[in-house]
Coordinates of C-alpha atoms and ligand atoms in Angstrom, one line a residue:
Chain A
M1 CA -130.1 73.0 -4.5
Q2 CA -132.1 70.0 -3.2
S3 CA -135.3 71.0 -4.9
D4 CA -136.2 69.7 -8.3
D5 CA -139.4 71.3 -9.2
S6 CA -140.8 70.3 -12.6
S7 CA -143.2 73.3 -12.6
N8 CA -142.4 76.3 -14.7
N9 CA -143.7 78.6 -12.0
A10 CA -141.4 80.2 -9.4
I11 CA -144.3 81.4 -7.3
V12 CA -147.7 80.0 -6.9
V13 CA -150.4 81.6 -4.7
E14 CA -153.8 79.9 -4.3
G15 CA -156.7 81.5 -2.5
L16 CA -154.4 83.4 -0.1
G17 CA -156.0 85.4 2.7
K18 CA -154.8 87.2 5.8
S19 CA -156.7 88.8 8.7
F20 CA -155.2 90.7 11.5
G21 CA -158.0 90.5 14.1
D22 CA -160.9 92.3 12.5
V23 CA -158.8 93.8 9.7
T24 CA -158.8 91.8 6.5
A25 CA -155.5 92.7 4.9
I26 CA -155.9 90.3 1.9
E27 CA -159.1 88.5 1.2
D28 CA -158.6 86.0 -1.7
I29 CA -155.6 86.3 -3.9
S30 CA -154.4 83.7 -6.5
F31 CA -151.6 84.1 -9.1
E32 CA -148.6 82.5 -10.6
V33 CA -145.2 83.9 -11.5
P34 CA -143.4 82.0 -14.2
R35 CA -139.7 81.5 -13.7
G36 CA -137.5 84.3 -15.0
T37 CA -140.3 86.8 -15.2
V38 CA -141.3 89.9 -13.3
L39 CA -144.6 90.3 -11.7
G40 CA -145.7 93.8 -10.7
L41 CA -148.1 93.9 -7.8
L42 CA -149.8 97.3 -8.2
G43 CA -152.2 98.8 -5.7
P44 CA -152.8 101.9 -3.6
N45 CA -151.6 102.1 0.0
G46 CA -153.4 99.6 2.2
A47 CA -154.3 97.3 -0.8
G48 CA -152.4 94.4 0.8
K49 CA -149.2 94.4 -1.2
T50 CA -146.8 94.2 1.8
T51 CA -149.0 91.6 3.5
T52 CA -148.7 89.4 0.4
V53 CA -145.0 89.8 0.3
R54 CA -144.6 89.1 4.0
I55 CA -146.5 85.8 3.6
L56 CA -144.4 84.8 0.6
T57 CA -141.2 85.6 2.4
T58 CA -142.2 83.5 5.5
L59 CA -142.4 86.5 7.8
I60 CA -146.1 85.9 8.7
K61 CA -148.4 83.0 8.2
A62 CA -151.5 83.2 6.0
T63 CA -154.9 82.8 7.5
R64 CA -156.3 81.0 4.5
G65 CA -154.9 79.5 1.3
H66 CA -151.5 78.3 0.1
A67 CA -148.4 79.8 -1.3
S68 CA -145.3 78.2 -2.6
V69 CA -141.9 79.4 -3.8
L70 CA -140.0 77.1 -6.2
G71 CA -142.5 74.5 -5.3
I72 CA -141.8 74.7 -1.6
D73 CA -144.7 75.5 0.7
V74 CA -144.0 78.7 2.6
S75 CA -145.7 77.7 5.8
Q76 CA -144.6 74.1 5.8
N77 CA -141.0 74.6 5.0
P78 CA -140.1 78.2 5.7
Q79 CA -136.4 77.5 6.2
A80 CA -136.0 76.0 2.8
V81 CA -137.8 79.0 1.3
R82 CA -135.6 81.5 3.1
E83 CA -132.5 79.8 1.5
R84 CA -133.9 80.6 -1.9
I85 CA -135.3 84.1 -1.7
G86 CA -134.0 87.6 -1.3
L87 CA -136.1 90.4 0.2
A88 CA -135.7 94.1 0.0
G89 CA -138.5 95.5 2.2
Q90 CA -140.4 98.7 2.1
Y91 CA -137.7 100.5 4.1
A92 CA -134.0 100.1 3.5
A93 CA -133.0 97.7 6.3
V94 CA -129.3 98.4 6.7
D95 CA -127.4 98.7 9.9
E96 CA -126.4 102.4 10.0
N97 CA -123.5 101.9 12.3
L98 CA -121.9 99.3 10.0
T99 CA -120.1 100.2 6.8
G100 CA -121.5 99.1 3.5
R101 CA -118.9 96.3 3.3
E102 CA -119.7 95.2 6.9
N103 CA -123.4 95.1 6.2
L104 CA -122.9 92.8 3.1
R105 CA -120.4 90.7 5.0
L106 CA -122.9 90.2 7.8
I107 CA -125.6 89.0 5.4
A108 CA -123.2 86.8 3.6
R109 CA -122.3 85.1 6.8
L110 CA -125.9 84.8 8.0
T111 CA -126.9 83.2 4.7
H112 CA -124.1 80.7 5.2
Q113 CA -121.9 81.4 2.2
P114 CA -118.6 79.5 2.2
K115 CA -116.2 81.6 4.3
N116 CA -113.5 81.8 1.6
T117 CA -115.9 83.2 -1.0
I118 CA -117.4 86.0 1.2
E119 CA -114.8 88.8 0.6
G120 CA -114.9 88.2 -3.1
R121 CA -118.7 88.2 -3.3
V122 CA -119.0 91.3 -1.1
G123 CA -116.5 93.2 -3.3
E124 CA -118.4 92.1 -6.4
M125 CA -121.7 93.4 -5.0
L126 CA -120.1 96.7 -4.0
E127 CA -118.8 97.2 -7.5
R128 CA -122.1 96.2 -9.1
F129 CA -124.1 98.6 -7.0
D130 CA -121.6 101.4 -7.4
L131 CA -120.7 101.6 -3.7
V132 CA -117.0 101.0 -3.9
A133 CA -116.0 104.5 -3.0
A134 CA -118.3 104.5 0.1
A135 CA -117.7 100.9 1.0
D136 CA -115.8 101.6 4.2
R137 CA -117.9 104.5 5.5
P138 CA -120.7 103.8 8.0
S139 CA -123.9 103.6 6.0
R140 CA -125.4 106.3 8.3
T141 CA -123.6 108.7 5.9
Y142 CA -125.2 107.3 2.8
S143 CA -127.8 109.1 0.7
G144 CA -131.3 107.6 0.2
G145 CA -130.3 106.2 -3.1
M146 CA -127.1 104.6 -1.8
R147 CA -129.0 103.0 1.1
R148 CA -131.5 101.5 -1.3
R149 CA -128.7 100.1 -3.4
L150 CA -127.0 98.7 -0.4
D151 CA -130.3 97.2 0.8
L152 CA -130.8 95.6 -2.6
A153 CA -127.2 94.3 -2.7
A154 CA -127.8 92.8 0.8
A155 CA -130.9 91.0 -0.6
L156 CA -128.8 89.5 -3.4
V157 CA -125.5 88.5 -1.7
H158 CA -126.5 84.9 -1.6
R159 CA -127.7 84.8 -5.3
P160 CA -131.3 84.0 -4.5
P161 CA -133.2 82.7 -7.6
V162 CA -136.4 84.6 -6.4
L163 CA -136.4 88.2 -5.4
F164 CA -139.1 90.2 -3.6
L165 CA -139.0 93.9 -3.7
D166 CA -141.5 95.9 -1.7
E167 CA -141.8 99.4 -3.1
P168 CA -138.2 99.5 -4.0
T169 CA -138.1 103.1 -5.2
T170 CA -140.3 104.9 -2.7
G171 CA -138.7 108.1 -1.7
L172 CA -136.0 108.1 -4.4
D173 CA -135.2 110.9 -6.8
P174 CA -135.8 110.1 -10.5
S175 CA -132.2 109.3 -11.3
S176 CA -131.7 106.9 -8.4
R177 CA -135.0 105.3 -9.5
S178 CA -134.0 104.7 -13.0
D179 CA -130.6 103.3 -11.8
L180 CA -132.5 100.8 -9.7
W181 CA -134.7 99.9 -12.6
D182 CA -131.7 99.2 -14.7
I183 CA -130.2 96.9 -12.0
I184 CA -133.5 95.0 -11.7
G185 CA -133.6 94.6 -15.5
E186 CA -130.1 93.1 -15.4
L187 CA -131.1 90.6 -12.7
V188 CA -134.0 89.4 -14.7
R189 CA -131.8 89.0 -17.8
D190 CA -129.7 86.8 -15.6
G191 CA -132.7 84.6 -14.8
T192 CA -133.9 85.9 -11.5
T193 CA -137.6 85.8 -10.9
V194 CA -138.9 89.0 -9.4
L195 CA -142.0 90.1 -7.6
V196 CA -142.1 93.8 -7.2
T197 CA -144.8 95.8 -5.5
T198 CA -145.4 99.4 -6.3
H199 CA -148.0 102.1 -6.3
Y200 CA -146.2 103.8 -9.1
L201 CA -147.8 103.0 -12.4
D202 CA -144.9 103.9 -14.5
E203 CA -142.7 101.5 -12.4
A204 CA -145.1 98.6 -12.9
D205 CA -145.3 99.4 -16.6
R206 CA -141.5 99.7 -17.0
L207 CA -140.5 96.6 -15.0
S208 CA -143.2 94.0 -15.2
D209 CA -144.0 91.2 -17.6
N210 CA -147.3 90.8 -15.9
I211 CA -149.2 93.1 -13.7
I212 CA -151.7 92.4 -11.0
V213 CA -153.8 95.2 -9.7
I214 CA -155.0 94.7 -6.2
D215 CA -157.3 96.8 -4.1
H216 CA -158.8 96.1 -0.7
G217 CA -157.1 92.7 -0.6
N218 CA -158.5 91.4 -3.9
I219 CA -157.3 91.2 -7.4
V220 CA -159.2 93.7 -9.6
A221 CA -157.3 93.1 -12.9
Q222 CA -154.4 91.3 -14.3
G223 CA -152.5 91.0 -17.6
T224 CA -149.6 92.6 -19.4
A225 CA -149.4 96.4 -19.3
D226 CA -150.6 96.5 -22.9
E227 CA -153.5 94.2 -22.2
L228 CA -154.6 96.3 -19.2
K229 CA -154.4 99.5 -21.3
S230 CA -156.4 98.2 -24.2
R231 CA -159.0 96.6 -22.0
L232 CA -160.1 100.0 -20.7
G233 CA -159.8 102.1 -23.8
A234 CA -156.6 102.2 -25.8
V235 CA -156.6 105.8 -26.6
V236 CA -157.4 109.0 -24.6
I237 CA -158.5 112.1 -26.4
E238 CA -157.4 115.2 -24.5
L239 CA -159.1 118.6 -25.0
T240 CA -158.3 121.9 -23.4
L241 CA -161.0 124.5 -23.6
A242 CA -160.9 128.3 -23.2
D243 CA -162.9 128.3 -19.9
Q244 CA -164.9 126.1 -17.5
A245 CA -168.2 126.9 -19.1
Q246 CA -167.0 125.7 -22.5
A247 CA -165.6 122.6 -20.9
G248 CA -169.0 121.8 -19.5
R249 CA -170.7 122.3 -22.8
A250 CA -168.1 120.2 -24.6
R251 CA -168.6 117.4 -22.2
D252 CA -172.4 117.4 -22.7
A253 CA -172.0 117.6 -26.4
L254 CA -169.5 114.7 -26.5
A255 CA -171.5 112.4 -24.2
A256 CA -172.7 110.5 -27.3
I257 CA -169.1 109.3 -28.0
G258 CA -168.4 108.3 -24.4
P259 CA -168.0 109.5 -20.8
S260 CA -165.4 112.1 -20.3
E261 CA -163.9 113.6 -17.2
I262 CA -163.0 117.2 -16.5
D263 CA -159.8 117.7 -14.6
T264 CA -159.3 119.6 -11.4
H265 CA -158.6 122.9 -13.2
G266 CA -161.9 122.6 -14.9
K267 CA -160.7 123.4 -18.4
S268 CA -159.5 120.1 -19.7
L269 CA -161.4 117.0 -20.8
E270 CA -160.3 113.4 -21.1
L271 CA -162.2 111.0 -23.3
K272 CA -161.4 107.3 -23.3
V273 CA -162.1 105.5 -26.5
T274 CA -161.2 102.3 -28.3
N275 CA -161.1 103.4 -31.9
G276 CA -159.0 106.6 -31.8
T277 CA -159.2 107.8 -35.4
Q278 CA -162.9 107.5 -35.8
A279 CA -163.6 109.0 -32.4
L280 CA -161.3 111.9 -33.1
M281 CA -163.1 112.8 -36.3
D282 CA -166.4 112.6 -34.4
V283 CA -165.1 114.9 -31.7
V284 CA -164.0 117.5 -34.3
R285 CA -167.3 117.3 -36.1
I286 CA -169.4 117.7 -33.0
L287 CA -167.4 120.5 -31.5
D288 CA -167.6 122.4 -34.8
K289 CA -171.3 122.0 -34.9
E290 CA -171.6 123.3 -31.4
N291 CA -169.3 126.2 -32.2
I292 CA -166.7 125.2 -29.6
T293 CA -163.1 125.7 -30.5
P294 CA -160.6 123.9 -28.3
V295 CA -157.4 125.6 -27.3
D296 CA -155.6 122.3 -27.5
L297 CA -156.6 118.9 -28.9
G298 CA -154.5 115.8 -28.7
V299 CA -154.5 112.0 -28.7
R300 CA -152.4 109.8 -26.5
E301 CA -152.1 106.1 -25.7
S302 CA -153.8 105.4 -22.4
T303 CA -151.4 104.9 -19.5
L304 CA -151.7 102.6 -16.5
D305 CA -152.8 105.7 -14.6
D306 CA -156.0 105.7 -16.6
V307 CA -156.4 102.0 -16.0
F308 CA -155.8 102.3 -12.3
L309 CA -158.2 105.2 -12.0
S310 CA -161.1 103.3 -13.7
L311 CA -160.4 100.1 -11.8
T312 CA -160.1 101.5 -8.3
G313 CA -161.9 104.8 -8.6
R314 CA -158.8 106.4 -7.2
K315 CA -155.6 107.8 -8.5
A316 CA -152.6 105.8 -7.6
G317 CA -151.1 106.9 -4.3
E318 CA -154.2 108.9 -3.4
T319 CA -154.6 107.4 0.0
N320 CA -151.1 108.6 0.6
G321 CA -152.2 112.1 0.1
T322 CA -150.1 112.6 -3.0
P323 CA -152.1 112.3 -6.2
E324 CA -148.9 112.1 -8.2
S325 CA -147.7 109.1 -10.1
S326 CA -144.1 110.1 -10.0
P327 CA -142.2 110.4 -6.7
I328 CA -141.8 113.9 -5.5
A329 CA -139.8 113.2 -2.3
G330 CA -136.1 113.9 -2.8
E331 CA -133.4 111.6 -1.4
K332 CA -133.5 111.2 2.3
A333 CA -130.0 111.8 3.3
Chain B
M1 CA -150.9 73.0 -9.3
T2 CA -147.2 72.7 -8.5
A3 CA -145.6 69.4 -7.9
P4 CA -144.6 69.1 -4.3
V5 CA -140.9 69.5 -3.8
T6 CA -139.0 67.4 -1.3
V7 CA -136.5 69.3 0.7
K8 CA -133.9 67.4 2.7
P9 CA -134.0 68.5 6.3
T10 CA -130.8 70.1 7.7
P11 CA -128.8 67.7 9.8
I12 CA -128.8 68.6 13.4
I13 CA -125.0 69.0 13.6
Q14 CA -125.1 71.5 10.7
H15 CA -127.9 73.3 12.5
I16 CA -125.9 73.7 15.7
A17 CA -122.9 74.8 13.8
W18 CA -125.0 77.5 12.0
T19 CA -126.5 78.6 15.3
I20 CA -123.1 79.2 16.7
S21 CA -121.6 81.0 13.7
D22 CA -124.8 83.1 13.3
T23 CA -124.6 84.1 16.9
I24 CA -121.0 85.1 16.6
A25 CA -121.7 87.2 13.5
V26 CA -124.6 89.0 15.2
T27 CA -122.6 89.5 18.4
K28 CA -119.8 91.1 16.4
R29 CA -122.2 93.3 14.6
N30 CA -123.6 94.6 18.0
L31 CA -120.1 95.2 19.4
I32 CA -119.1 97.2 16.4
T33 CA -121.9 99.6 17.3
Y34 CA -120.1 100.3 20.6
V35 CA -116.8 100.8 18.9
R36 CA -118.4 103.1 16.3
L37 CA -120.4 105.1 18.8
P38 CA -118.1 105.2 21.9
Q39 CA -120.4 107.8 23.4
L40 CA -122.9 105.0 24.1
L41 CA -120.4 103.3 26.2
V42 CA -119.1 106.5 27.8
F43 CA -122.6 107.8 28.8
S44 CA -123.6 104.4 30.2
S45 CA -120.4 104.4 32.3
I46 CA -120.8 107.9 33.7
Q47 CA -124.0 107.3 35.5
P48 CA -122.6 104.5 37.8
V49 CA -119.5 106.5 38.4
I50 CA -121.6 109.4 39.6
F51 CA -123.6 107.0 41.8
V52 CA -120.4 105.7 43.4
L53 CA -119.2 109.2 44.2
M54 CA -122.6 110.4 45.4
F55 CA -123.3 107.6 47.7
R56 CA -119.7 107.5 48.9
Y57 CA -119.3 111.2 49.7
V58 CA -122.8 112.8 49.7
F59 CA -125.1 110.3 51.5
G60 CA -122.4 108.0 52.8
G61 CA -121.8 110.0 56.0
A62 CA -125.5 109.8 57.0
I63 CA -125.8 106.0 56.5
S64 CA -124.2 103.7 58.9
V65 CA -124.0 100.0 58.4
P66 CA -123.4 97.5 61.2
G67 CA -119.8 96.3 61.5
G68 CA -118.0 97.7 58.5
S69 CA -117.3 100.7 56.3
Y70 CA -120.1 102.0 54.1
V71 CA -118.1 101.9 51.0
D72 CA -117.5 98.2 51.3
F73 CA -121.2 97.7 51.8
L74 CA -122.1 100.1 49.0
M75 CA -119.9 98.9 46.1
P76 CA -121.7 95.5 45.5
G77 CA -124.9 97.5 45.5
I78 CA -123.6 99.8 42.8
F79 CA -122.4 96.8 40.8
V80 CA -125.8 95.1 40.8
Q81 CA -127.6 98.4 40.2
T82 CA -125.4 99.1 37.1
V83 CA -125.9 95.6 35.7
V84 CA -129.7 95.7 36.2
F85 CA -130.2 99.1 34.7
G86 CA -127.8 98.3 31.9
A87 CA -130.0 95.3 30.9
M88 CA -132.5 97.8 29.6
N89 CA -130.1 98.5 26.8
T90 CA -131.1 95.2 25.3
A91 CA -134.7 96.3 25.1
V92 CA -133.8 99.6 23.5
G93 CA -131.4 98.0 21.0
L94 CA -133.9 95.4 19.8
A95 CA -136.7 97.9 19.6
E96 CA -134.5 100.0 17.4
D97 CA -133.7 97.0 15.2
L98 CA -137.3 96.3 14.9
R99 CA -138.3 99.8 14.0
K100 CA -135.6 100.1 11.3
G101 CA -136.7 96.9 9.6
L102 CA -133.5 95.0 10.5
L103 CA -135.3 92.2 12.3
E104 CA -137.6 91.8 9.4
R105 CA -134.6 91.3 7.2
F106 CA -133.0 88.8 9.6
R107 CA -136.2 86.9 9.8
S108 CA -136.2 86.5 6.1
L109 CA -132.8 84.9 6.1
P110 CA -132.0 81.2 6.5
M111 CA -130.2 82.0 9.8
S112 CA -130.8 80.6 13.2
R113 CA -134.0 81.8 15.0
A114 CA -132.1 82.2 18.2
A115 CA -129.0 84.0 16.9
V116 CA -130.4 87.6 16.7
L117 CA -131.3 87.5 20.4
A118 CA -128.3 85.5 21.6
G119 CA -126.0 87.9 19.6
R120 CA -127.7 90.8 21.3
T121 CA -127.5 89.4 24.8
L122 CA -123.9 88.2 24.4
A123 CA -122.8 91.7 23.2
E124 CA -124.4 93.1 26.3
F125 CA -122.5 90.5 28.3
V126 CA -119.3 91.8 26.9
R127 CA -120.3 95.3 27.5
N128 CA -121.0 94.4 31.1
I129 CA -117.5 93.0 31.6
W130 CA -116.2 96.4 30.6
V131 CA -118.6 98.3 32.9
V132 CA -117.9 96.0 35.9
A133 CA -114.2 96.4 35.4
L134 CA -114.6 100.2 35.3
M135 CA -116.7 100.1 38.5
C136 CA -114.0 98.1 40.3
G137 CA -111.4 100.6 39.3
V138 CA -113.5 103.5 40.6
G139 CA -114.5 101.6 43.7
F140 CA -110.9 100.8 44.6
A141 CA -110.0 104.5 44.0
V142 CA -112.6 105.7 46.6
G143 CA -111.5 103.2 49.2
F144 CA -113.4 100.0 48.5
R145 CA -111.5 96.9 49.8
V146 CA -112.1 93.2 49.3
H147 CA -112.1 91.3 52.5
T148 CA -112.1 87.8 51.0
D149 CA -109.7 86.1 48.6
P150 CA -109.3 87.8 45.2
W151 CA -110.7 84.7 43.4
V152 CA -113.7 84.6 45.7
F153 CA -114.3 88.2 44.7
V154 CA -113.9 87.4 41.0
S155 CA -116.4 84.6 41.3
G156 CA -118.8 87.2 42.8
L157 CA -118.3 89.3 39.7
A158 CA -118.9 86.2 37.5
L159 CA -122.2 85.7 39.4
L160 CA -123.0 89.3 38.7
L161 CA -122.4 88.9 35.0
L162 CA -124.6 85.7 34.9
F163 CA -127.4 87.6 36.6
G164 CA -127.0 90.5 34.1
F165 CA -127.1 88.0 31.2
A166 CA -130.3 86.4 32.6
L167 CA -132.0 89.8 32.8
T168 CA -131.0 90.8 29.3
W169 CA -133.2 88.0 28.0
V170 CA -136.1 89.4 30.0
F171 CA -135.5 92.7 28.3
A172 CA -135.1 91.1 24.9
F173 CA -138.7 90.1 25.3
V174 CA -139.7 93.6 26.5
G175 CA -138.0 95.2 23.6
L176 CA -139.6 93.0 21.0
S177 CA -143.0 93.5 22.6
T178 CA -142.9 97.2 22.8
G179 CA -141.2 97.8 19.5
N180 CA -140.1 101.3 20.2
A181 CA -137.1 102.5 22.3
E182 CA -139.0 105.1 24.3
T183 CA -141.8 102.8 25.3
A184 CA -139.3 100.0 26.0
Q185 CA -137.5 102.3 28.4
A186 CA -140.7 103.6 30.0
A187 CA -142.0 100.1 30.5
S188 CA -138.8 98.8 32.0
F189 CA -138.0 101.6 34.4
P190 CA -140.6 101.2 37.1
V191 CA -140.0 97.5 37.4
M192 CA -136.3 98.1 37.6
A193 CA -136.7 100.8 40.2
V194 CA -138.8 98.6 42.5
L195 CA -136.2 95.8 42.1
V196 CA -133.2 97.9 42.7
F197 CA -134.3 100.4 45.3
A198 CA -136.5 98.1 47.3
S199 CA -133.5 96.0 47.9
S200 CA -130.5 95.9 50.1
A201 CA -128.5 97.8 47.5
F202 CA -128.0 101.1 49.3
V203 CA -129.3 100.7 52.8
P204 CA -129.5 97.6 55.1
T205 CA -133.0 96.1 55.0
E206 CA -133.3 96.1 58.8
S207 CA -134.3 99.7 58.6
M208 CA -137.4 98.8 56.4
P209 CA -140.9 97.8 57.7
G210 CA -141.5 94.1 58.2
W211 CA -143.8 93.6 55.2
L212 CA -141.3 95.2 52.9
Q213 CA -138.5 93.0 54.3
G214 CA -140.2 89.9 53.1
W215 CA -139.9 91.2 49.6
T216 CA -136.5 92.9 49.8
N217 CA -134.8 89.9 51.3
N218 CA -136.0 87.4 48.7
Q219 CA -136.4 89.1 45.4
P220 CA -133.7 88.2 42.8
V221 CA -131.8 91.5 42.9
S222 CA -131.4 91.4 46.7
V223 CA -130.5 87.7 46.7
T224 CA -127.8 88.3 44.1
L225 CA -126.6 91.4 45.8
D226 CA -126.3 89.6 49.1
A227 CA -124.3 86.8 47.4
V228 CA -122.0 89.3 45.7
R229 CA -121.6 91.3 48.9
A230 CA -120.8 88.1 50.9
L231 CA -118.3 87.2 48.3
S232 CA -116.5 90.5 48.7
I233 CA -116.8 91.3 52.5
G234 CA -117.1 87.8 53.8
G235 CA -119.6 85.9 55.9
P236 CA -121.7 82.8 55.0
T237 CA -122.0 82.5 51.2
A238 CA -123.0 79.1 50.1
S239 CA -126.8 79.4 50.4
K240 CA -126.9 82.9 49.1
V241 CA -124.9 82.0 46.1
L242 CA -127.0 78.9 45.4
T243 CA -130.2 80.9 45.7
S244 CA -128.9 83.5 43.3
V245 CA -127.7 81.0 40.8
A246 CA -131.1 79.3 41.0
W247 CA -132.8 82.6 40.3
C248 CA -130.5 83.2 37.2
F249 CA -131.3 79.8 35.7
G250 CA -134.9 80.1 36.6
I251 CA -135.1 83.4 34.8
L252 CA -133.2 82.0 31.8
V253 CA -135.4 79.0 31.5
V254 CA -138.5 81.1 31.3
A255 CA -137.2 84.2 29.4
V256 CA -135.2 82.5 26.7
P257 CA -138.0 80.5 25.2
I258 CA -140.6 83.3 25.4
A259 CA -138.2 85.9 23.9
I260 CA -137.4 83.5 21.0
W261 CA -141.0 82.8 20.6
R262 CA -141.8 86.5 20.4
Y263 CA -139.0 87.0 17.8
R264 CA -140.4 84.2 15.6
T265 CA -144.0 85.2 15.8
K266 CA -143.5 89.0 15.7
V267 CA -146.2 90.3 13.3
Ligands
LIG1 N1 -149.6 93.9 11.4 C1 -150.8 94.4 11.1 N2 -151.8 94.5 12.0 C2 -153.0 95.0 11.7 N3 -153.4 95.4 10.4 C3 -152.4 95.4 9.5 C4 -151.1 94.9 9.7 N4 -150.4 94.9 8.6 C5 -151.2 95.4 7.7 N5 -152.4 95.7 8.2 C6 -153.6 96.2 7.4 O1 -153.8 95.5 6.3 C7 -154.1 96.3 5.2 C8 -153.1 96.0 4.1 O2 -151.8 96.5 4.5 P1 -150.5 96.4 3.6 O3 -150.4 95.0 3.2 O4 -149.4 97.0 4.4 O5 -150.9 97.3 2.3 P2 -149.9 97.9 1.2 O6 -148.5 97.3 1.4 O7 -150.6 97.6 -0.1 O8 -149.9 99.4 1.5 C9 -154.1 97.7 5.7 O9 -155.4 98.1 5.9 C10 -153.3 97.6 6.9 O10 -153.7 98.6 7.9
LIG2 MG1 -146.8 98.3 1.7

């Protein structure tokens, strides 16, 4: 390509902000994505993830700040940016009346691939995304997972060095999800830089080299998954008590070690601590003294769920009305 | 900070070549829909056929036109009405593409900014050729006769297609602005009804009150209709045709840029 960027960063965002009238979708966001790495943009619904992606993919203009992709300013030279990026948006954008093959052929033509290479490339993509058997059926007949795969294939037909994925696995069943994760992993091994947004913590954990947590249009934390976890207590001690009264007593008794939360059923406690072994011994000693015997006692590594909860005060996806971190919706046929 | 990157601008010739090939690709895509879902074509053809039969046999007896048969007066009206209402398809199709996220994808590609709309309006143009051919067939079957030369009549049909093409650009703007098929349809219908029914499509305007005639005689649908009618049943044509062509280009000059602008800036 014509660009020769000496920088190591595929994406650079500086003081980016976007307002829609009175609504501030993103306030002040800055980050960098080194080439060949995956950045996970994690946040609840309405955090500003899609808005950030839409600015970076030249669909809308920022109100404030700068953003560049492979050293090219997205607002000054959008056309050059478009030649170098792939986008799979929040909803699978495939033409339902075209077959899988026709969809990919269309995108190949519209990205100006040399004519004599198009059929070969389309066939290659169908194979890679396991769509060969369905290639000549209208995509209307595809399952949700197949549509997603077709959508991702369409984003990749022209071999973009930078890929944007906006909530790529929303609405997929667990096996389609992990298929998609494997594909994304392969792309990164081949050198593609990926920015993926998600409100699934396990997804950010699984896919990303670096994670940025955003909420209300601002970055609230960033780092690797491990860094984020250890920053907010590396270990969670989980206790289950016989009844709610005991749970309340246990919480009061353990207040000296650290704050703990009782779950919605009222019988389980979670205590976030940094030094797991020491804290566990303290817990046992205190409970024994108070004559409280837990039904169950365990220690686990803290998850990004815990991190997210303490950073935003909400569980991931809560604004969506589904306080689950794993997708529950089945494939949309 | 990132070192600024210099990107060579695309040469103008290359740009034009891409605009053409992108437009062809999108036109093809839209035409495939009509092949895959022939019911779209069938249903949009049934309505005008029913109109022909109804006006010919149900109302036709009660309406008399000076110096000629009603069917010869009627058919150009049906042609124009069909093309005008058909233009609403453009709004519906684009609103659907918008809702499904397809326009978002197209806008993220390095393709021409005009091609999505041009491909849509050209596909509608092709569809109109089919619909007009069908109308002619039905018209001839119920007694419609051309009183001018065949090639004069065909140039009337060409004018009709040009007018339809101009209108599809207006509806491209409507579809992008409403962003939903039902709203697009609801927003378009009243305007279309005023244009089509307050015209000389079905009854001679002499029967209308004077204030209404000022509108019905000069609005674009009537003007085009009078031109098409003159090209099929005879009479003075030059000034009618020129006025209609002027309307077509006037509409295109305004509608094409604002529709493309809407496409580019759609939030
Ligand atoms: N086109 C728009 N017009 C008005 N408000 C918008 C628009 N797009 C997004 N917003 C608002 O901006 C905020 C961030 O939205 P979004 O970026 O879609 O969040 P996310 O993708 O993280 O769920 C939300 O409050 C949303 O309502
Ligand atoms: Mg979003």
